[in-house]
Amino acid sequence: MIQNIRGFRDILPEDTKLWQKIEKIASELFKDFGFKEIRIPIIEKSDLFVRSIGQTTDIVEKEMYTFEDRKGDKLTLRPEATASIVRSYIQYKMYAVNPIKKLYTIGPMFRRERPQKGRFRQFYQINAEVFGISSPYIDAQLILMLNEFFKRLGIRELNAHINSLGCFDCRPVFQKVLKKFLGSKKDMLCSNCKTRMQENPLRTLDCKALSCKKALYDAPSILNLLCDECSNHFNTVKETLDKQNINYIVDKNLVRGLDYYSRTAFEIHTNLLGAQSAVAGGGRYDALIKELGGPEIPAIGFAIGFDRLAEILAEMGALGQTTKIQGPDIFIISIGKKSLETGYFLSVELNLQKIKTEINFDKKSLKSLMKKADKLNATYVLIIGHKNLETNGFILRNMNTKEQITISRENTVKEILEHLK
């Protein structure tokens, strides 16, 4: 028996209802804040992610699904969505008339990392990106949007972690100070961080190894070395969050896993998933559009971990989610060849009237078909047999109350609609 690949999974029918509700709530919220949907390819040129995410990140070094096509071009299954959305923004010159664009997308990403609770190698994200606004108020607004999104889902046990990564003027000063500190802790660092402390010392702050976390506990904070502009920007973000009554923690070691971030970085954490507690994160990436060949336009965005979120909500029993799959409104039982033909055309007519209808196509007894209707969680059963065709009356049975009535053949659809109301 062929099974799915480790780290890849099927989203089964009993789960998709919850997923669809999450998507609906996200889409409605984003549209209220002026976002429009964009759909991007799952495969891009590898260089897009190397240049945007960063050569020394875990994603590029260890986790990307990269391969050569028949022409020898290096392609990668997208490990995240921001770079692809930026590529599209540049390619189609969305900035030409008005650089301000608010875009969102929902879909799968791919990273070859160790599968664990709420984390898969094919995982799903909800992404929102804002282009063309440099104001710190938009930073605070995105955090507010995330807070409101989780609030609408019924999740309350949340904490926002925020930090500033500075700009390309003040960050080098911090990197120099951090590199000196890392030198004093070199013996405690993992092999990856010993390399990173030379090439990109900020990456060490994102390391998950326990020895590195211990070594970096008293690491210097970039917040003490921000330039005036970055400091004012971050202070405005905090003040705005305070006025919006959004709880947050200033986390000096929060750098996120991608190199393109600058200034504000943030994550939303919950204690409902154990150690892997982040369910959303993002930040500002003002230099990325220019880095990828576009004009100098500021940008900020976030991503929500869909798999983890669905897992939390399923455990909470949120959004009215149950293990019982909603069945058809009508299950038609047709006994005999002529009855099947009548039942088939009637089922199509009901489907076109937006009534969820199923019909049996196999030759089984009435008793076994009633059991099938029960397993399908059908609301009503419509029984069409030889005698029903002769009398021009069909039997409609309520599967909850067990009551049944006879309805006329000529007005079947009309009478079913009345009963379903």
GROMACS .gro file of C-alpha atoms in nm:
model
  421
    1MET     CA    1   0.000   0.000   0.000
    2ILE     CA    2   0.137   0.341  -0.100
    3GLN     CA    3   0.108   0.599   0.178
    4ASN     CA    4   0.173   0.972   0.186
    5ILE     CA    5   0.524   1.107   0.241
    6ARG     CA    6   0.643   1.176   0.595
    7GLY     CA    7   0.557   1.531   0.690
    8PHE     CA    8   0.283   1.552   0.425
    9ARG     CA    9  -0.080   1.482   0.507
   10ASP     CA   10  -0.433   1.479   0.374
   11ILE     CA   11  -0.687   1.726   0.509
   12LEU     CA   12  -0.983   1.491   0.542
   13PRO     CA   13  -1.352   1.587   0.494
   14GLU     CA   14  -1.416   1.594   0.870
   15ASP     CA   15  -1.147   1.865   0.899
   16THR     CA   16  -1.211   2.078   0.589
   17LYS     CA   17  -1.524   2.237   0.735
   18LEU     CA   18  -1.315   2.393   1.011
   19TRP     CA   19  -1.048   2.501   0.760
   20GLN     CA   20  -1.310   2.667   0.542
   21LYS     CA   21  -1.448   2.861   0.841
   22ILE     CA   22  -1.098   2.986   0.930
   23GLU     CA   23  -1.042   3.096   0.569
   24LYS     CA   24  -1.379   3.274   0.564
   25ILE     CA   25  -1.310   3.464   0.887
   26ALA     CA   26  -0.962   3.564   0.763
   27SER     CA   27  -1.088   3.678   0.421
   28GLU     CA   28  -1.370   3.884   0.570
   29LEU     CA   29  -1.137   4.054   0.818
   30PHE     CA   30  -0.874   4.132   0.555
   31LYS     CA   31  -1.133   4.278   0.317
   32ASP     CA   32  -1.265   4.501   0.597
   33PHE     CA   33  -0.911   4.645   0.626
   34GLY     CA   34  -0.876   4.698   0.250
   35PHE     CA   35  -0.681   4.385   0.149
   36LYS     CA   36  -0.727   4.206  -0.184
   37GLU     CA   37  -0.649   3.842  -0.256
   38ILE     CA   38  -0.352   3.736  -0.468
   39ARG     CA   39  -0.273   3.376  -0.574
   40ILE     CA   40   0.091   3.292  -0.638
   41PRO     CA   41   0.271   2.984  -0.783
   42ILE     CA   42   0.404   2.715  -0.550
   43ILE     CA   43   0.729   2.690  -0.752
   44GLU     CA   44   0.971   2.979  -0.805
   45LYS     CA   45   1.330   3.023  -0.916
   46SER     CA   46   1.555   2.927  -0.625
   47ASP     CA   47   1.745   3.255  -0.640
   48LEU     CA   48   1.431   3.441  -0.530
   49PHE     CA   49   1.439   3.274  -0.189
   50VAL     CA   50   1.819   3.276  -0.152
   51ARG     CA   51   1.829   3.651  -0.210
   52SER     CA   52   1.524   3.735   0.003
   53ILE     CA   53   1.538   3.490   0.294
   54GLY     CA   54   1.917   3.489   0.328
   55GLN     CA   55   2.193   3.242   0.243
   56THR     CA   56   2.278   3.169   0.609
   57THR     CA   57   1.923   3.100   0.734
   58ASP     CA   58   1.809   2.752   0.832
   59ILE     CA   59   1.548   2.763   0.556
   60VAL     CA   60   1.800   2.813   0.275
   61GLU     CA   61   2.078   2.604   0.428
   62LYS     CA   62   1.873   2.299   0.529
   63GLU     CA   63   1.502   2.310   0.455
   64MET     CA   64   1.423   2.413   0.096
   65TYR     CA   65   1.293   2.161  -0.157
   66THR     CA   66   1.518   2.256  -0.450
   67PHE     CA   67   1.562   2.069  -0.778
   68GLU     CA   68   1.673   2.121  -1.138
   69ASP     CA   69   1.424   2.109  -1.422
   70ARG     CA   70   1.501   1.960  -1.763
   71LYS     CA   71   1.682   2.275  -1.874
   72GLY     CA   72   1.901   2.279  -1.564
   73ASP     CA   73   1.728   2.575  -1.400
   74LYS     CA   74   1.717   2.559  -1.020
   75LEU     CA   75   1.363   2.571  -0.890
   76THR     CA   76   1.225   2.561  -0.535
   77LEU     CA   77   0.891   2.476  -0.380
   78ARG     CA   78   0.804   2.796  -0.198
   79PRO     CA   79   0.909   2.784   0.170
   80GLU     CA   80   0.720   3.108   0.242
   81ALA     CA   81   0.494   3.349   0.054
   82THR     CA   82   0.633   3.701   0.107
   83ALA     CA   83   0.914   3.674  -0.149
   84SER     CA   84   0.671   3.549  -0.414
   85ILE     CA   85   0.424   3.830  -0.345
   86VAL     CA   86   0.706   4.086  -0.365
   87ARG     CA   87   0.824   3.929  -0.691
   88SER     CA   88   0.472   3.964  -0.832
   89TYR     CA   89   0.443   4.323  -0.705
   90ILE     CA   90   0.763   4.411  -0.892
   91GLN     CA   91   0.701   4.201  -1.205
   92TYR     CA   92   0.357   4.352  -1.273
   93LYS     CA   93   0.460   4.703  -1.165
   94MET     CA   94   0.178   4.726  -0.913
   95TYR     CA   95   0.350   5.037  -0.777
   96ALA     CA   96   0.323   5.232  -1.105
   97VAL     CA   97   0.001   5.426  -1.033
   98ASN     CA   98  -0.012   5.388  -0.655
   99PRO     CA   99   0.260   5.207  -0.458
  100ILE     CA  100   0.024   5.136  -0.167
  101LYS     CA  101  -0.110   4.785  -0.202
  102LYS     CA  102  -0.261   4.550   0.058
  103LEU     CA  103  -0.253   4.186  -0.048
  104TYR     CA  104  -0.329   3.853   0.116
  105THR     CA  105  -0.298   3.489   0.015
  106ILE     CA  106  -0.380   3.149   0.164
  107GLY     CA  107  -0.201   2.832   0.059
  108PRO     CA  108   0.064   2.562   0.109
  109MET     CA  109   0.436   2.613   0.177
  110PHE     CA  110   0.712   2.352   0.183
  111ARG     CA  111   1.009   2.304   0.418
  112ARG     CA  112   1.200   1.985   0.490
  113GLU     CA  113   1.218   2.012   0.866
  114ARG     CA  114   1.151   1.761   1.141
  115PRO     CA  115   0.775   1.699   1.162
  116GLN     CA  116   0.632   1.770   1.508
  117LYS     CA  117   0.308   1.876   1.676
  118GLY     CA  118   0.135   2.130   1.454
  119ARG     CA  119   0.426   2.140   1.206
  120PHE     CA  120   0.450   1.960   0.873
  121ARG     CA  121   0.674   1.959   0.565
  122GLN     CA  122   0.380   2.073   0.357
  123PHE     CA  123   0.217   2.332   0.577
  124TYR     CA  124  -0.035   2.606   0.516
  125GLN     CA  125  -0.014   2.978   0.583
  126ILE     CA  126  -0.238   3.282   0.573
  127ASN     CA  127  -0.027   3.577   0.458
  128ALA     CA  128  -0.101   3.950   0.455
  129GLU     CA  129   0.137   4.210   0.310
  130VAL     CA  130   0.124   4.591   0.295
  131PHE     CA  131   0.338   4.782   0.044
  132GLY     CA  132   0.411   5.154   0.028
  133ILE     CA  133   0.349   5.260   0.391
  134SER     CA  134   0.641   5.340   0.621
  135SER     CA  135   0.437   5.471   0.915
  136PRO     CA  136   0.468   5.279   1.246
  137TYR     CA  137   0.090   5.297   1.273
  138ILE     CA  138   0.054   5.029   1.005
  139ASP     CA  139   0.287   4.807   1.212
  140ALA     CA  140   0.053   4.843   1.508
  141GLN     CA  141  -0.250   4.794   1.285
  142LEU     CA  142  -0.127   4.456   1.159
  143ILE     CA  143  -0.072   4.339   1.516
  144LEU     CA  144  -0.423   4.462   1.598
  145MET     CA  145  -0.557   4.269   1.296
  146LEU     CA  146  -0.391   3.950   1.420
  147ASN     CA  147  -0.535   4.010   1.766
  148GLU     CA  148  -0.882   4.062   1.619
  149PHE     CA  149  -0.849   3.754   1.396
  150PHE     CA  150  -0.773   3.527   1.690
  151LYS     CA  151  -1.044   3.699   1.893
  152ARG     CA  152  -1.302   3.617   1.623
  153LEU     CA  153  -1.184   3.256   1.634
  154GLY     CA  154  -1.242   3.245   2.008
  155ILE     CA  155  -0.876   3.219   2.109
  156ARG     CA  156  -0.794   3.429   2.414
  157GLU     CA  157  -0.472   3.283   2.559
  158LEU     CA  158  -0.235   3.493   2.346
  159ASN     CA  159   0.074   3.708   2.386
  160ALA     CA  160   0.228   3.938   2.126
  161HIS     CA  161   0.610   3.942   2.129
  162ILE     CA  162   0.765   4.246   1.963
  163ASN     CA  163   1.115   4.374   1.890
  164SER     CA  164   1.297   4.615   1.663
  165LEU     CA  165   1.575   4.491   1.437
  166GLY     CA  166   1.693   4.841   1.354
  167CYS     CA  167   1.778   4.964   1.006
  168PHE     CA  168   2.082   4.919   0.786
  169ASP     CA  169   2.248   5.215   0.958
  170CYS     CA  170   2.219   5.109   1.323
  171ARG     CA  171   2.212   4.731   1.282
  172PRO     CA  172   2.583   4.699   1.186
  173VAL     CA  173   2.672   4.868   1.517
  174PHE     CA  174   2.474   4.606   1.705
  175GLN     CA  175   2.618   4.321   1.498
  176LYS     CA  176   2.966   4.430   1.599
  177VAL     CA  177   2.872   4.435   1.969
  178LEU     CA  178   2.692   4.100   1.939
  179LYS     CA  179   2.984   3.938   1.759
  180LYS     CA  180   3.215   4.040   2.043
  181PHE     CA  181   2.971   3.891   2.297
  182LEU     CA  182   2.941   3.568   2.098
  183GLY     CA  183   3.318   3.538   2.097
  184SER     CA  184   3.311   3.516   2.476
  185LYS     CA  185   3.049   3.238   2.457
  186LYS     CA  186   3.194   3.047   2.165
  187ASP     CA  187   3.245   2.724   2.357
  188MET     CA  188   2.873   2.707   2.433
  189LEU     CA  189   2.755   2.762   2.076
  190CYS     CA  190   2.645   2.487   1.836
  191SER     CA  191   2.850   2.431   1.519
  192ASN     CA  192   2.601   2.627   1.305
  193CYS     CA  193   2.615   2.931   1.531
  194LYS     CA  194   2.996   2.925   1.538
  195THR     CA  195   2.978   2.978   1.162
  196ARG     CA  196   2.693   3.228   1.177
  197MET     CA  197   2.861   3.449   1.435
  198GLN     CA  198   3.107   3.548   1.163
  199GLU     CA  199   2.871   3.571   0.863
  200ASN     CA  200   2.545   3.686   1.025
  201PRO     CA  201   2.553   3.708   1.407
  202LEU     CA  202   2.182   3.798   1.433
  203ARG     CA  203   2.098   3.446   1.316
  204THR     CA  204   2.236   3.306   1.642
  205LEU     CA  205   1.953   3.475   1.833
  206ASP     CA  206   1.708   3.257   1.641
  207CYS     CA  207   1.884   2.928   1.719
  208LYS     CA  208   1.668   2.662   1.889
  209ALA     CA  209   1.960   2.465   2.040
  210LEU     CA  210   1.939   2.468   2.420
  211SER     CA  211   2.311   2.540   2.462
  212CYS     CA  212   2.280   2.848   2.239
  213LYS     CA  213   1.967   2.969   2.418
  214LYS     CA  214   2.154   2.944   2.747
  215ALA     CA  215   2.459   3.122   2.607
  216LEU     CA  216   2.248   3.405   2.466
  217TYR     CA  217   2.032   3.459   2.774
  218ASP     CA  218   2.221   3.777   2.872
  219ALA     CA  219   2.307   3.882   2.516
  220PRO     CA  220   2.311   4.257   2.445
  221SER     CA  221   1.988   4.412   2.317
  222ILE     CA  222   1.966   4.594   1.986
  223LEU     CA  223   1.708   4.822   2.149
  224ASN     CA  224   1.992   4.997   2.332
  225LEU     CA  225   2.171   5.075   2.005
  226LEU     CA  226   1.887   5.190   1.778
  227CYS     CA  227   1.929   5.513   1.586
  228ASP     CA  228   1.688   5.794   1.675
  229GLU     CA  229   1.461   5.723   1.378
  230CYS     CA  230   1.430   5.351   1.456
  231SER     CA  231   1.385   5.421   1.827
  232ASN     CA  232   1.104   5.671   1.758
  233HIS     CA  233   0.943   5.426   1.519
  234PHE     CA  234   0.942   5.145   1.777
  235ASN     CA  235   0.820   5.373   2.055
  236THR     CA  236   0.523   5.478   1.840
  237VAL     CA  237   0.439   5.113   1.776
  238LYS     CA  238   0.439   5.041   2.150
  239GLU     CA  239   0.240   5.353   2.238
  240THR     CA  240  -0.021   5.269   1.974
  241LEU     CA  241  -0.054   4.911   2.100
  242ASP     CA  242  -0.099   5.047   2.453
  243LYS     CA  243  -0.378   5.278   2.336
  244GLN     CA  244  -0.543   4.985   2.155
  245ASN     CA  245  -0.527   4.777   2.477
  246ILE     CA  246  -0.320   4.504   2.312
  247ASN     CA  247  -0.098   4.307   2.548
  248TYR     CA  248   0.260   4.260   2.432
  249ILE     CA  249   0.604   4.158   2.554
  250VAL     CA  250   0.923   4.328   2.431
  251ASP     CA  251   1.146   4.032   2.339
  252LYS     CA  252   1.506   4.143   2.275
  253ASN     CA  253   1.598   3.806   2.119
  254LEU     CA  254   1.315   3.803   1.867
  255VAL     CA  255   1.470   3.823   1.519
  256ARG     CA  256   1.242   3.588   1.318
  257GLY     CA  257   1.388   3.330   1.080
  258LEU     CA  258   1.434   3.545   0.771
  259ASP     CA  259   1.706   3.795   0.684
  260TYR     CA  260   1.485   4.048   0.508
  261TYR     CA  261   1.326   4.189   0.825
  262SER     CA  262   1.412   4.537   0.953
  263ARG     CA  263   1.273   4.751   1.232
  264THR     CA  264   0.952   4.602   1.376
  265ALA     CA  265   0.937   4.224   1.417
  266PHE     CA  266   0.653   4.046   1.598
  267GLU     CA  267   0.508   3.706   1.683
  268ILE     CA  268   0.183   3.588   1.836
  269HIS     CA  269   0.226   3.308   2.090
  270THR     CA  270  -0.013   3.072   2.265
  271ASN     CA  271   0.049   2.823   2.543
  272LEU     CA  272  -0.191   2.575   2.381
  273LEU     CA  273   0.079   2.406   2.170
  274GLY     CA  274   0.353   2.343   2.424
  275ALA     CA  275   0.707   2.456   2.339
  276GLN     CA  276   0.623   2.535   1.975
  277SER     CA  277   0.398   2.825   2.074
  278ALA     CA  278   0.416   3.073   1.784
  279VAL     CA  279   0.105   3.070   1.564
  280ALA     CA  280   0.175   3.390   1.368
  281GLY     CA  281   0.462   3.626   1.302
  282GLY     CA  282   0.592   3.892   1.074
  283GLY     CA  283   0.757   4.228   1.053
  284ARG     CA  284   0.880   4.513   0.840
  285TYR     CA  285   1.103   4.453   0.534
  286ASP     CA  286   1.165   4.797   0.388
  287ALA     CA  287   1.466   4.698   0.172
  288LEU     CA  288   1.335   4.376   0.015
  289ILE     CA  289   1.156   4.528  -0.284
  290LYS     CA  290   1.471   4.714  -0.388
  291GLU     CA  291   1.685   4.405  -0.318
  292LEU     CA  292   1.473   4.203  -0.563
  293GLY     CA  293   1.500   4.461  -0.840
  294GLY     CA  294   1.214   4.698  -0.769
  295PRO     CA  295   1.202   5.060  -0.652
  296GLU     CA  296   1.271   5.164  -0.294
  297ILE     CA  297   0.932   5.104  -0.135
  298PRO     CA  298   0.867   5.013   0.233
  299ALA     CA  299   0.671   4.702   0.322
  300ILE     CA  300   0.546   4.497   0.615
  301GLY     CA  301   0.352   4.174   0.655
  302PHE     CA  302   0.274   3.864   0.857
  303ALA     CA  303   0.204   3.493   0.823
  304ILE     CA  304  -0.033   3.277   1.027
  305GLY     CA  305   0.040   2.907   1.076
  306PHE     CA  306  -0.281   2.748   0.950
  307ASP     CA  307  -0.205   2.388   1.062
  308ARG     CA  308  -0.129   2.487   1.420
  309LEU     CA  309  -0.430   2.715   1.433
  310ALA     CA  310  -0.666   2.443   1.308
  311GLU     CA  311  -0.522   2.203   1.562
  312ILE     CA  312  -0.581   2.449   1.847
  313LEU     CA  313  -0.939   2.516   1.739
  314ALA     CA  314  -1.018   2.147   1.695
  315GLU     CA  315  -0.894   2.078   2.048
  316MET     CA  316  -1.098   2.370   2.181
  317GLY     CA  317  -1.407   2.256   1.992
  318ALA     CA  318  -1.421   2.609   1.854
  319LEU     CA  319  -1.644   2.742   1.574
  320GLY     CA  320  -1.902   2.472   1.638
  321GLN     CA  321  -1.665   2.206   1.507
  322THR     CA  322  -1.778   1.849   1.567
  323THR     CA  323  -1.647   1.513   1.456
  324LYS     CA  324  -1.982   1.445   1.285
  325ILE     CA  325  -1.976   1.539   0.917
  326GLN     CA  326  -2.280   1.730   0.795
  327GLY     CA  327  -2.469   1.502   0.558
  328PRO     CA  328  -2.693   1.568   0.259
  329ASP     CA  329  -3.028   1.742   0.295
  330ILE     CA  330  -3.192   1.467   0.092
  331PHE     CA  331  -3.087   1.108   0.030
  332ILE     CA  332  -3.292   0.957  -0.253
  333ILE     CA  333  -3.359   0.585  -0.239
  334SER     CA  334  -3.463   0.458  -0.581
  335ILE     CA  335  -3.577   0.098  -0.605
  336GLY     CA  336  -3.587  -0.038  -0.959
  337LYS     CA  337  -3.460   0.081  -1.297
  338LYS     CA  338  -3.743   0.326  -1.370
  339SER     CA  339  -3.725   0.461  -1.017
  340LEU     CA  340  -3.350   0.520  -1.054
  341GLU     CA  341  -3.403   0.727  -1.370
  342THR     CA  342  -3.670   0.935  -1.197
  343GLY     CA  343  -3.455   0.971  -0.885
  344TYR     CA  344  -3.151   1.076  -1.087
  345PHE     CA  345  -3.324   1.362  -1.269
  346LEU     CA  346  -3.491   1.470  -0.947
  347SER     CA  347  -3.154   1.475  -0.763
  348VAL     CA  348  -3.001   1.698  -1.030
  349GLU     CA  349  -3.298   1.936  -1.010
  350LEU     CA  350  -3.261   1.954  -0.632
  351ASN     CA  351  -2.883   2.013  -0.660
  352LEU     CA  352  -2.950   2.305  -0.894
  353GLN     CA  353  -3.186   2.445  -0.629
  354LYS     CA  354  -2.889   2.442  -0.384
  355ILE     CA  355  -3.026   2.143  -0.194
  356LYS     CA  356  -2.750   1.897  -0.104
  357THR     CA  357  -2.875   1.571  -0.251
  358GLU     CA  358  -2.733   1.220  -0.284
  359ILE     CA  359  -2.883   0.918  -0.456
  360ASN     CA  360  -2.813   0.547  -0.444
  361PHE     CA  361  -2.690   0.399  -0.772
  362ASP     CA  362  -2.648   0.043  -0.642
  363LYS     CA  363  -2.909  -0.230  -0.617
  364LYS     CA  364  -2.960  -0.290  -0.245
  365SER     CA  365  -3.251  -0.352  -0.016
  366LEU     CA  366  -3.452  -0.070   0.136
  367LYS     CA  367  -3.328  -0.170   0.481
  368SER     CA  368  -2.957  -0.147   0.384
  369LEU     CA  369  -3.014   0.184   0.203
  370MET     CA  370  -3.185   0.332   0.510
  371LYS     CA  371  -2.879   0.233   0.713
  372LYS     CA  372  -2.661   0.404   0.452
  373ALA     CA  373  -2.868   0.723   0.477
  374ASP     CA  374  -2.826   0.714   0.854
  375LYS     CA  375  -2.447   0.677   0.824
  376LEU     CA  376  -2.439   0.970   0.581
  377ASN     CA  377  -2.624   1.184   0.841
  378ALA     CA  378  -2.894   1.266   0.586
  379THR     CA  379  -3.165   1.504   0.708
  380TYR     CA  380  -3.441   1.351   0.494
  381VAL     CA  381  -3.483   1.036   0.286
  382LEU     CA  382  -3.696   1.039  -0.027
  383ILE     CA  383  -3.815   0.689  -0.120
  384ILE     CA  384  -3.909   0.620  -0.482
  385GLY     CA  385  -4.033   0.269  -0.560
  386HIS     CA  386  -4.247   0.100  -0.829
  387LYS     CA  387  -4.571   0.167  -0.640
  388ASN     CA  388  -4.472   0.532  -0.584
  389LEU     CA  389  -4.434   0.580  -0.958
  390GLU     CA  390  -4.780   0.429  -1.018
  391THR     CA  391  -4.948   0.644  -0.754
  392ASN     CA  392  -4.741   0.958  -0.837
  393GLY     CA  393  -4.654   0.999  -0.469
  394PHE     CA  394  -4.309   0.974  -0.301
  395ILE     CA  395  -4.236   0.906   0.066
  396LEU     CA  396  -4.039   1.175   0.250
  397ARG     CA  397  -3.895   1.057   0.584
  398ASN     CA  398  -3.745   1.286   0.849
  399MET     CA  399  -3.438   1.099   0.977
  400ASN     CA  400  -3.440   1.283   1.311
  401THR     CA  401  -3.807   1.254   1.409
  402LYS     CA  402  -3.871   0.936   1.204
  403GLU     CA  403  -4.194   1.092   1.077
  404GLN     CA  404  -4.282   1.036   0.713
  405ILE     CA  405  -4.534   1.182   0.471
  406THR     CA  406  -4.632   1.132   0.110
  407ILE     CA  407  -4.554   1.418  -0.131
  408SER     CA  408  -4.682   1.456  -0.486
  409ARG     CA  409  -4.460   1.375  -0.782
  410GLU     CA  410  -4.551   1.700  -0.962
  411ASN     CA  411  -4.461   1.925  -0.667
  412THR     CA  412  -4.170   1.725  -0.521
  413VAL     CA  413  -3.911   2.003  -0.534
  414LYS     CA  414  -4.150   2.269  -0.403
  415GLU     CA  415  -4.265   2.053  -0.112
  416ILE     CA  416  -3.909   1.952  -0.020
  417LEU     CA  417  -3.806   2.318  -0.014
  418GLU     CA  418  -4.093   2.396   0.221
  419HIS     CA  419  -3.995   2.115   0.457
  420LEU     CA  420  -3.628   2.217   0.459
  421LYS     CA  421  -3.720   2.569   0.562
   0.00000   0.00000   0.00000
